[in-house]
Short mmCIF file of C-alpha atoms and ligand atoms in Angstrom, two decimals:
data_model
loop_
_atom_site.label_atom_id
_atom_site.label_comp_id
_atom_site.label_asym_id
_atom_site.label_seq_id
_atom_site.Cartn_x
_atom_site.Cartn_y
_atom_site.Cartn_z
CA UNK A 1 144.81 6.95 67.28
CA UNK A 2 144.65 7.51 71.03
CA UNK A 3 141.76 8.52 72.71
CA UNK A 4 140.87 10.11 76.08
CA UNK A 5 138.15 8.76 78.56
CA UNK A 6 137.20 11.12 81.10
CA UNK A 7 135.83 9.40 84.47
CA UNK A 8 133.77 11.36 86.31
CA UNK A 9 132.63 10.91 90.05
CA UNK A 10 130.68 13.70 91.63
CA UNK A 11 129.72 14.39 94.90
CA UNK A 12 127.65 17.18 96.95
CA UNK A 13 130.94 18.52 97.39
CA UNK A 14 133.83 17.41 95.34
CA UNK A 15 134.15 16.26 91.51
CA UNK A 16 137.05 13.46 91.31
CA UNK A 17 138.32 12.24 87.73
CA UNK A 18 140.21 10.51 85.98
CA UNK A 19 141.83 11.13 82.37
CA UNK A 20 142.33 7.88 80.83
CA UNK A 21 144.23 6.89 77.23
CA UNK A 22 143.26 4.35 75.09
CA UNK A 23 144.65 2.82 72.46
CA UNK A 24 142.89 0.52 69.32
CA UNK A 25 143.62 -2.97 70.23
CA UNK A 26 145.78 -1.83 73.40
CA UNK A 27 144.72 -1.39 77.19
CA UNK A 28 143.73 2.00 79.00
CA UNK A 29 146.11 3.59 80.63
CA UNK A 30 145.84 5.96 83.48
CA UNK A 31 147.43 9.91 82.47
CA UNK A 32 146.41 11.94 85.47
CA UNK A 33 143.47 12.32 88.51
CA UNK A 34 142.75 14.61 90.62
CA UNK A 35 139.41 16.42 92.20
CA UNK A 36 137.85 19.25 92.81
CA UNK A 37 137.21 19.34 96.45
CA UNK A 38 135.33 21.98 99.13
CA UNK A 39 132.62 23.31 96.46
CA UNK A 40 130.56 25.81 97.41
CA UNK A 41 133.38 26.64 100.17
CA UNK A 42 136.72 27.08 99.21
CA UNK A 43 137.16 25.07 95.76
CA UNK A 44 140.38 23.13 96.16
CA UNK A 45 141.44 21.67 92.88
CA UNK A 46 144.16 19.03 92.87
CA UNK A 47 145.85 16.42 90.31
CA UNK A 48 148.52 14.50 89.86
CA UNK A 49 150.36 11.95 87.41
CA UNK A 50 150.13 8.21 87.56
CA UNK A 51 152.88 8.37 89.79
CA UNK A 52 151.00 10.43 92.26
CA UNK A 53 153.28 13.66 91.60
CA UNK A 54 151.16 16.49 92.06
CA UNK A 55 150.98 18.47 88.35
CA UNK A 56 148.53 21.02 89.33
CA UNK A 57 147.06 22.69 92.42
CA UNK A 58 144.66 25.84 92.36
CA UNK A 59 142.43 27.60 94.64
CA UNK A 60 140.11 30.39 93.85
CA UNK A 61 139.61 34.06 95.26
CA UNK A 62 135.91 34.14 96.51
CA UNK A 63 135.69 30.32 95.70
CA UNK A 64 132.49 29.96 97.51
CA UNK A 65 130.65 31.96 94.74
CA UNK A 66 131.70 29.48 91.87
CA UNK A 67 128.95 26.90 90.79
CA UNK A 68 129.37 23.00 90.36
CA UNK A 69 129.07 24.12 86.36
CA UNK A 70 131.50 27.02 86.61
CA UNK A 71 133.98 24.33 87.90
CA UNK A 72 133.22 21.40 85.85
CA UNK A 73 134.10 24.24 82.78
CA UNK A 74 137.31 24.65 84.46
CA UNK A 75 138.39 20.70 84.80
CA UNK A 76 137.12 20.11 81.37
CA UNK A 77 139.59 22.61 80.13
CA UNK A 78 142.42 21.44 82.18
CA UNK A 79 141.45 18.13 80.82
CA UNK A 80 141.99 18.83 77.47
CA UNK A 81 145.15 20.82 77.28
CA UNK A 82 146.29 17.82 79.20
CA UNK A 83 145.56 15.08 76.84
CA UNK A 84 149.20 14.94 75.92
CA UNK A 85 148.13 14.18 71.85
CA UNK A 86 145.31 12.31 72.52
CA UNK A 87 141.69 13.14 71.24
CA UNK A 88 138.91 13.34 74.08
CA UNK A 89 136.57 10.94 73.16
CA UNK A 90 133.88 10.10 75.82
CA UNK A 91 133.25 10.57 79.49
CA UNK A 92 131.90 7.89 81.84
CA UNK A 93 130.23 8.67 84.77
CA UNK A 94 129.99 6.87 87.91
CA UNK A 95 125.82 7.25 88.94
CA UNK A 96 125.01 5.74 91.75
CA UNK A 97 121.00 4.37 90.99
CA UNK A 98 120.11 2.74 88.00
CA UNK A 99 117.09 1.62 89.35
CA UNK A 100 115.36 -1.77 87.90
CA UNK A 101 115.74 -1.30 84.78
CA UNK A 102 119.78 -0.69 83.90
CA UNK A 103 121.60 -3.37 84.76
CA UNK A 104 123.68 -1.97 82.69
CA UNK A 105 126.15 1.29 81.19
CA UNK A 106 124.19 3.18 79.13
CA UNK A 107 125.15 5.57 76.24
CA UNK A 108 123.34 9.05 77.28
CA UNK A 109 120.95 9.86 74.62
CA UNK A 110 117.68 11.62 75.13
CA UNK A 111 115.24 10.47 77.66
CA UNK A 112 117.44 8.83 79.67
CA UNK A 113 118.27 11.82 81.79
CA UNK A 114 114.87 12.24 82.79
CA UNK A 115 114.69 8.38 83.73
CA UNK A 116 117.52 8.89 85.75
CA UNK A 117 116.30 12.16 87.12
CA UNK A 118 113.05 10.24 88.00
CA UNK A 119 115.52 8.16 90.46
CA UNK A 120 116.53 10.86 92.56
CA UNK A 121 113.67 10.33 95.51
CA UNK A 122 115.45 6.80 95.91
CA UNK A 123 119.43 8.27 96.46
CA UNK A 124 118.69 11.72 97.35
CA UNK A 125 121.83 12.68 98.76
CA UNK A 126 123.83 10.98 95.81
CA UNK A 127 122.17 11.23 92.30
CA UNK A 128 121.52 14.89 91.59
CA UNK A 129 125.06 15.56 92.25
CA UNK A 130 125.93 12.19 89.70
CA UNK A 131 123.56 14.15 86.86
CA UNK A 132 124.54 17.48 87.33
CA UNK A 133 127.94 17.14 85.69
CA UNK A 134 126.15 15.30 82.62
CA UNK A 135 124.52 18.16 82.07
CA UNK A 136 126.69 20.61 82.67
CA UNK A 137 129.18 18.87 80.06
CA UNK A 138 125.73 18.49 77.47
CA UNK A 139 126.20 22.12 77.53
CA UNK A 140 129.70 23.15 77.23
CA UNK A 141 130.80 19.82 75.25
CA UNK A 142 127.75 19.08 73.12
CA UNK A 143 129.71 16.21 70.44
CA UNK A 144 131.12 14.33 73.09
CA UNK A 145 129.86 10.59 73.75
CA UNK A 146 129.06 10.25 77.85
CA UNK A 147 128.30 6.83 79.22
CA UNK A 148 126.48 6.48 82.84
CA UNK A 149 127.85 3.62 84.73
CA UNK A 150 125.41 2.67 87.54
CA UNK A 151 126.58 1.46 91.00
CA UNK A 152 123.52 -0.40 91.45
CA UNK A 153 124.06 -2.75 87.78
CA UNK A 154 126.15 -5.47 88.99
CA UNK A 155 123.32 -6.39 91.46
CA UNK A 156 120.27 -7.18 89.16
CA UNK A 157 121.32 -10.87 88.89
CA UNK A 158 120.33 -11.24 92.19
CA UNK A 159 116.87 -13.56 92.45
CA UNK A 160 113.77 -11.74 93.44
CA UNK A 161 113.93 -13.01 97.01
CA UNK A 162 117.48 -11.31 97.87
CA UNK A 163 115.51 -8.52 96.67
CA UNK A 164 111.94 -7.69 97.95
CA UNK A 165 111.14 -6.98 101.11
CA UNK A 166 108.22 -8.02 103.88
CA UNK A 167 106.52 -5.18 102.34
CA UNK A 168 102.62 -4.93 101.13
CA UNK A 169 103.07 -6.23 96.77
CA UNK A 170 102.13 -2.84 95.96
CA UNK A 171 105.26 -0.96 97.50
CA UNK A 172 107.57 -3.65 96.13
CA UNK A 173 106.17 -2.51 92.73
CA UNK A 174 106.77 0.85 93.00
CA UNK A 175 110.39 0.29 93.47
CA UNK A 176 110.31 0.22 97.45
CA UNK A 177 112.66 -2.84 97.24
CA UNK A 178 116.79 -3.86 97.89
CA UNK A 179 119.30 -2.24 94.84
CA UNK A 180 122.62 -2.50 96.59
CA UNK A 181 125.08 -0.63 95.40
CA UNK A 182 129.24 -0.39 95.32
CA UNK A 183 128.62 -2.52 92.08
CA UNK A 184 131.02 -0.82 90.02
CA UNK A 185 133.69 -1.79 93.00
CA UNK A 186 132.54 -5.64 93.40
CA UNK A 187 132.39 -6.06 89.73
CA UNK A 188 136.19 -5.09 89.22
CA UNK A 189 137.39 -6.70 92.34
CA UNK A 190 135.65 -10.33 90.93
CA UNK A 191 136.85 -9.73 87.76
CA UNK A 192 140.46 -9.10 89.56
CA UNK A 193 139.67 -12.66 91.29
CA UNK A 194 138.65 -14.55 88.31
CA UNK A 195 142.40 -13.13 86.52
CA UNK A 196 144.41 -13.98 90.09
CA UNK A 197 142.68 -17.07 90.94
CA UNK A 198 140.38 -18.32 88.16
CA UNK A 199 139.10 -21.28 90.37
CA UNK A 200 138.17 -19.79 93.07
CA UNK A 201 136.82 -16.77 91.24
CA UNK A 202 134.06 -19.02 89.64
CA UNK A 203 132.81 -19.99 93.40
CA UNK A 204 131.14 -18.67 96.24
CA UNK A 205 132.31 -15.50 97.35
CA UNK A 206 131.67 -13.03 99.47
CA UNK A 207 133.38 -9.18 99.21
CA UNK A 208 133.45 -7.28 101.98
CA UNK A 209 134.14 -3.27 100.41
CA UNK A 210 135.19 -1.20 103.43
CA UNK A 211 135.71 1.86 102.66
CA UNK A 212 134.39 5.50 104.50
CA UNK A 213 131.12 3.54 103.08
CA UNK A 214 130.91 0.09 103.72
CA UNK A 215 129.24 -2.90 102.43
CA UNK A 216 129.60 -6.73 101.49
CA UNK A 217 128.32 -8.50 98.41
CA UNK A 218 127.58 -12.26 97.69
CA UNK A 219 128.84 -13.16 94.28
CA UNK A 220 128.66 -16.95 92.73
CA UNK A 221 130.51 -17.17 89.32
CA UNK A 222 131.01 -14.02 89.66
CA UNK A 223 127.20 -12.74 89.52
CA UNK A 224 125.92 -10.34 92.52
CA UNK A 225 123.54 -12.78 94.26
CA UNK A 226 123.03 -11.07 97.59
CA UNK A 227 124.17 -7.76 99.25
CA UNK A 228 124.01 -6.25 102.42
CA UNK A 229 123.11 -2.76 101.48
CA UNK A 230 119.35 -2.63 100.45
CA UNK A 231 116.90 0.42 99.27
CA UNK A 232 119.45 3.23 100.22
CA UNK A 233 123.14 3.00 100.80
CA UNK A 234 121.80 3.34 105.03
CA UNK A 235 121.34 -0.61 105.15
CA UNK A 236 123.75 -3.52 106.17
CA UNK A 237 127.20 -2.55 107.43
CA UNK A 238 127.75 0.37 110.34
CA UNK A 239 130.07 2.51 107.98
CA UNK A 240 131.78 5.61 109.01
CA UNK A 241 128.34 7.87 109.79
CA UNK A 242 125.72 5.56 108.92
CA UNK A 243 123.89 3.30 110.81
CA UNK A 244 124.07 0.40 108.54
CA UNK A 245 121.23 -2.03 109.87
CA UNK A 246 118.58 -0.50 112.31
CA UNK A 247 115.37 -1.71 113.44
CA UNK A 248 112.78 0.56 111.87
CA UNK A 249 110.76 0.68 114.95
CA UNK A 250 113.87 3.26 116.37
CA UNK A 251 112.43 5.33 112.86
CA UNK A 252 109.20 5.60 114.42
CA UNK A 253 110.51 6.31 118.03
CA UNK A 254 112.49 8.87 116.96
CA UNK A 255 109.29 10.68 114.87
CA UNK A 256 106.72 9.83 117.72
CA UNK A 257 107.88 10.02 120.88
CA UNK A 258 111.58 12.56 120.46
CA UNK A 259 109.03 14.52 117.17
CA UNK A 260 112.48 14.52 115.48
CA UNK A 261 111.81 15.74 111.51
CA UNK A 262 112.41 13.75 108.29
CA UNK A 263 115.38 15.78 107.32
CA UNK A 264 116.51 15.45 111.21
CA UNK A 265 116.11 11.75 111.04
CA UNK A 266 118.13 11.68 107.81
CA UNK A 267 120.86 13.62 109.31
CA UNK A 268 121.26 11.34 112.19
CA UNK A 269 121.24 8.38 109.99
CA UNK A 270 123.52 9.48 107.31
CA UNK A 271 125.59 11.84 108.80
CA UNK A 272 125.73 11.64 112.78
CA UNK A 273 125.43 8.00 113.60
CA UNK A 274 128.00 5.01 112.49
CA UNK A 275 132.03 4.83 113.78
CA UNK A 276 131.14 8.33 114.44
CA UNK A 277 128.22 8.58 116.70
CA UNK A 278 129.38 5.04 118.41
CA UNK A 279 133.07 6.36 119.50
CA UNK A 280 131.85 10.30 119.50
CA UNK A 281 135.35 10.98 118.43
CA UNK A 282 136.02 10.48 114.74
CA UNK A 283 134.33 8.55 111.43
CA UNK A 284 138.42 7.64 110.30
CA UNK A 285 138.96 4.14 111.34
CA UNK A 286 142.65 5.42 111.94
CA UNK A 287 142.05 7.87 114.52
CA UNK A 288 140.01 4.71 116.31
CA UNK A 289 142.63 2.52 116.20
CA UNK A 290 145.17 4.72 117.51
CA UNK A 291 142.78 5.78 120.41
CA UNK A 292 142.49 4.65 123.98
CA UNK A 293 139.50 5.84 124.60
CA UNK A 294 137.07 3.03 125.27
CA UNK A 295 134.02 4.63 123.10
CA UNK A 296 136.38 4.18 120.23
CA UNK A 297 137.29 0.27 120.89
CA UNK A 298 133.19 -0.05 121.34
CA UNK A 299 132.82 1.50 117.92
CA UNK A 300 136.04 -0.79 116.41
CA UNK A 301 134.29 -3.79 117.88
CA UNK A 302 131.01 -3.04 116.86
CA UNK A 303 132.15 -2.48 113.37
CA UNK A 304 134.02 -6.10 113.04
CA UNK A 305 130.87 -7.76 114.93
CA UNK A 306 128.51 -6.58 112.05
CA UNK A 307 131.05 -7.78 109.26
CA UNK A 308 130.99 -10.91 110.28
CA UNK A 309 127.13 -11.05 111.47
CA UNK A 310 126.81 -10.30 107.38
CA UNK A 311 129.30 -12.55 106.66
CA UNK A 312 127.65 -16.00 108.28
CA UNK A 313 124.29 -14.46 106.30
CA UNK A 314 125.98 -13.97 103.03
CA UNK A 315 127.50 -17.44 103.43
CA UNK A 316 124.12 -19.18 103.68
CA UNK A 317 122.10 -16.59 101.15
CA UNK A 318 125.84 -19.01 98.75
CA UNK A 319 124.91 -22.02 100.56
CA UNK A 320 128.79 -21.92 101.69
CA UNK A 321 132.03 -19.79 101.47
CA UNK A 322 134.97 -20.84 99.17
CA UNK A 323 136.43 -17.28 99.38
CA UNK A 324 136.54 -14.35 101.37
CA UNK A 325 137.90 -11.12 100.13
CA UNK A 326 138.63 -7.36 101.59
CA UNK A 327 138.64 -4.02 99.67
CA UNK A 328 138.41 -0.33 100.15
CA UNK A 329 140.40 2.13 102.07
CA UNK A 330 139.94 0.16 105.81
CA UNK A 331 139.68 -3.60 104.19
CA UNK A 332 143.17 -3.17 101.96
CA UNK A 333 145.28 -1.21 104.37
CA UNK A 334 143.72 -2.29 108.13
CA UNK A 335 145.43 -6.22 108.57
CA UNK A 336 144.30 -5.39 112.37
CA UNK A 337 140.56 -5.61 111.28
CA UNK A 338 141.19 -7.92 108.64
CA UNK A 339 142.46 -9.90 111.70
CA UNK A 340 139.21 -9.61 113.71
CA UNK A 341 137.08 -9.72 111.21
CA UNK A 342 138.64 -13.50 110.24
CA UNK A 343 139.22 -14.57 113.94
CA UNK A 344 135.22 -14.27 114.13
CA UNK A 345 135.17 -16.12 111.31
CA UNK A 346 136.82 -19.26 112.13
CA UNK A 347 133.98 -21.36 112.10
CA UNK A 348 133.31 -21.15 107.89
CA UNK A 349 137.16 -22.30 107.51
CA UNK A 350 139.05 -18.91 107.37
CA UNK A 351 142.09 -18.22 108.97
CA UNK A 352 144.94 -16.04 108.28
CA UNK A 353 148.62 -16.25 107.62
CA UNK A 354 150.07 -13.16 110.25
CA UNK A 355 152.71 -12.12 108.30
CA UNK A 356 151.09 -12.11 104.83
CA UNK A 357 147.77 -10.35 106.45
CA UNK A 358 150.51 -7.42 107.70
CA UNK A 359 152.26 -7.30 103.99
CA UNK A 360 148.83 -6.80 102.67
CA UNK A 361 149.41 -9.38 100.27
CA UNK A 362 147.16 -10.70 97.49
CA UNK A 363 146.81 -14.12 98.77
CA UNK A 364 146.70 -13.42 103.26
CA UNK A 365 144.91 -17.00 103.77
CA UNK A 366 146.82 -19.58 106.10
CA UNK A 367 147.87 -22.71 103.68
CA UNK A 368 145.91 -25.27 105.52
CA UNK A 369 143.03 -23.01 105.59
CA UNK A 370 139.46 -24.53 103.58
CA UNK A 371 138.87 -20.66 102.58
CA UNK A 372 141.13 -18.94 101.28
CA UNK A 373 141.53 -14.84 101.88
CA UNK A 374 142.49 -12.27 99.75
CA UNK A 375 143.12 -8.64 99.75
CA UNK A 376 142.30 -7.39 96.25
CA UNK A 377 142.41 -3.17 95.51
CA UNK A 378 139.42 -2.17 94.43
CA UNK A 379 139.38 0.30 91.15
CA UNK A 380 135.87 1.79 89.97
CA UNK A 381 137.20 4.85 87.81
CA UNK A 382 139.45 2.01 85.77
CA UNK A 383 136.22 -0.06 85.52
CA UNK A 384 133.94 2.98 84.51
CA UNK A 385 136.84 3.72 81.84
CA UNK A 386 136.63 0.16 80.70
CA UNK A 387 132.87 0.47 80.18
CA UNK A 388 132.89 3.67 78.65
CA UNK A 389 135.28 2.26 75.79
CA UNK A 390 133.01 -1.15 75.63
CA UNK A 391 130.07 1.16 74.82
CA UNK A 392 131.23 3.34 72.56
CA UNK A 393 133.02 0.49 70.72
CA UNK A 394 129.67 -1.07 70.74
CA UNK A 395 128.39 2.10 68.69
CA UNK A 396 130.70 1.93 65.26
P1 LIG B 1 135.70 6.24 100.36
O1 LIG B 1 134.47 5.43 100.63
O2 LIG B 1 135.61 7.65 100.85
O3 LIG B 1 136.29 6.09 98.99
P2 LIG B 1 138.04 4.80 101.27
O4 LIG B 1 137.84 3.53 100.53
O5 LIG B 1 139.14 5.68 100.83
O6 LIG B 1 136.71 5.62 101.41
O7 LIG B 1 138.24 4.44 102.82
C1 LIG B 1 138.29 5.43 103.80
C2 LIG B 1 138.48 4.76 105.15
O8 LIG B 1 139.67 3.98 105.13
C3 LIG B 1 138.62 5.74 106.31
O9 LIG B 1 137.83 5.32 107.40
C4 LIG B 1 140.09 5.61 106.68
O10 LIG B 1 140.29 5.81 108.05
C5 LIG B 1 140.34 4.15 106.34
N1 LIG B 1 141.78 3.83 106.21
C6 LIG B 1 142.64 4.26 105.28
N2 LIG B 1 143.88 3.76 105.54
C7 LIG B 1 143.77 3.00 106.66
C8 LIG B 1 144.68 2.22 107.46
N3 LIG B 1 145.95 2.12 107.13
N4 LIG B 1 144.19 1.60 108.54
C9 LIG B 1 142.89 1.69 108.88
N5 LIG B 1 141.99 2.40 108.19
C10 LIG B 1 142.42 3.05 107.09
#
């Protein structure tokens, strides 16, 4: 029997999937993704095979009027006259906070919603748009199994002291404390490391996940023991329009002396600030590179500088580096920061080959180099589908 596994990954603004098939005692195999982008706007909806031929492409007259649910309806049907013989069995969800207490996927059943609802305050911008389409299929898909896969899991086997901050006991209580998050990313891309290179796998090793967000992750045999993003997805790295790191005394400037709103505040630090405040030109680390403009080689270099300012901390948080590893759209396909990133980092033992680090190759490390490097692709719908299957197997 072949089932289906529907991964779901929902935004303010898009939905992406991906249809999975499984087979008993077989692997999963990818059948088709695709996304719904522009909700709200003009609905774009988009997916293609494995191959990345395109197989469908819609838009909708008066698209702006159509709700997250009307369109969720819409994919789920496509979905399932596109299952090619296979039976739809579960969908997984990618969520991004599971707060303290899941550390790992959970079968939705009742209650947990409204644990997971209680989250929202802590990724405001991210989680109600995560829950809505678990709902939304609840209603129009009552029988079918759905699995939430938390981006914040592969992080609670950190210690308490990579966790808490300088904080008064009681905040750190109520959950004012460091998650991290692109867990479902680090734990496939360790779990790729372990396969490729088993030895160094079981070591110290620090992920760097650069993507439109970006962050870096301390794992030791493969366990999250540090990260650099903290309470909110705002922390650590300068991505494309966050901040990353900031003192919180400019928090307090900006409220006291500028009177600049909580929702303004939020909007500067989420949306405004990052590759794209820094070169006032663009948040794609393409258009940067390509530029001459000298506000977008301050924003380049200030983007490399904080990688590897995280990257001498996540080293000692190890006590020592025996691998360092890129992922995400920038770290797979940018050998030009790869480059900078490891030229800053000559003093822990990297250093590249040129010619491999250009290839993008698995392995980019020079061979008489103490650390190795590798470029491994990151895959969090595959791991979501992998998890999904685990837990409902778990349930017979
Ligand atoms: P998301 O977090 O949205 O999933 P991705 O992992 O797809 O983001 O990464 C998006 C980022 O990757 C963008 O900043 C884009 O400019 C960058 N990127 C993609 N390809 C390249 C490339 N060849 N060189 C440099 N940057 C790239």
């Amino acid at each position: 029997m072949r089932d289906g596994i529907l991964v779901i990954n929902a935004g303010s603004s898009s939905i992406k999937f991906s249809l999975y098939v499984s087979e008993a005692g077989d692997g999963i195999t990818l059948s088709s993704k695709g996304q719904v982008e522009g909700i709200h706007v003009a609905p774009h909806f988009e997916a293609k095979d494995p191959s990345g031929r395109k197989i469908e492409d819609k838009v909708w007259d008066h698209g702006d009027r159509l709700s997250h649910e009307v369109l969720l309806e819409f994919l789920i049907r496509w979905v399932e006259e596109h299952l090619d013989g296979a039976t739809l069995r579960a969908a997984g969800h990618r969520v991004v906070h599971g707060g303290t207490r899941y550390a790992k996927p959970m079968l939705v059943a009742d209650g947990l919603l409204d644990e997971l609802e209680a989250l929202v305050p802590l990724a405001p911008l991210h989680q109600p748009h995560n829950l809505a389409p678990i709902r939304a299929l609840q209603a129009v898909h009552p029988g079918l199994a759905q699995v939430a896969c938390f981006d914040t899991a592969f992080h609670r086997t950190s210690p308490r002291v990579a966790e808490i901050f300088g904080l008064p006991r009681q905040l750190t209580a109520e959950g004012v404390r460091r998650y991290g998050f692109h867990g479902l990313s680090y734990e496939y891309v360790s779990g790729r490391l372990r396969e490729v290179a088993p030895a160094v796998g079981a070591g110290r090793v620090v992920i760097a996940h650069l993507g439109s967000g970006a962050s870096m992750c301390a794992v030791k045999d493969g366990k999250s023991v540090a990260s650099t993003m903290g309470f909110t997805a705002l922390d650590g790295l300068m991505m494309g329009t966050r901040t990353g790191n900031l003192d919180p005394g400019v928090v307090l400037y900006l409220m006291q002396q500028k009177g600049m709103s909580g929702k303004q505040i939020e909007d500067l630090l989420y949306k405004q600030s990052g590759l794209l405040g820094v070169s006032g030109i663009s948040n794609d680390m393409r258009v940067l590179l390509d530029s001459d403009d000298p506000h977008a080689a301050e924003a380049v270099e200030l983007f490399v500088y904080r990688i590897a300012r995280e990257l001498g901390s996540l080293a000692a948080a190890l006590g020592g580096l025996d691998a360092l590893v890129f992922t995400a759209g920038i770290g797979e396909r940018s050998a030009v920061i790869r480059e900078r990133v490891c030229a800053l980092a000559e003093w822990l033992g990297v250093k590249l080959d040129p010619q491999a680090n250009q290839r993008n190759d698995l392995a980019i490390g020079a061979a008489d180099a103490r650390v190795p490097v590798f470029v491994v692709p990151t895959d969090e719908e595959l791991m979501i589908a992998r998890h999904t299957r685990e837990v409902l197997d778990r349930q017979l």
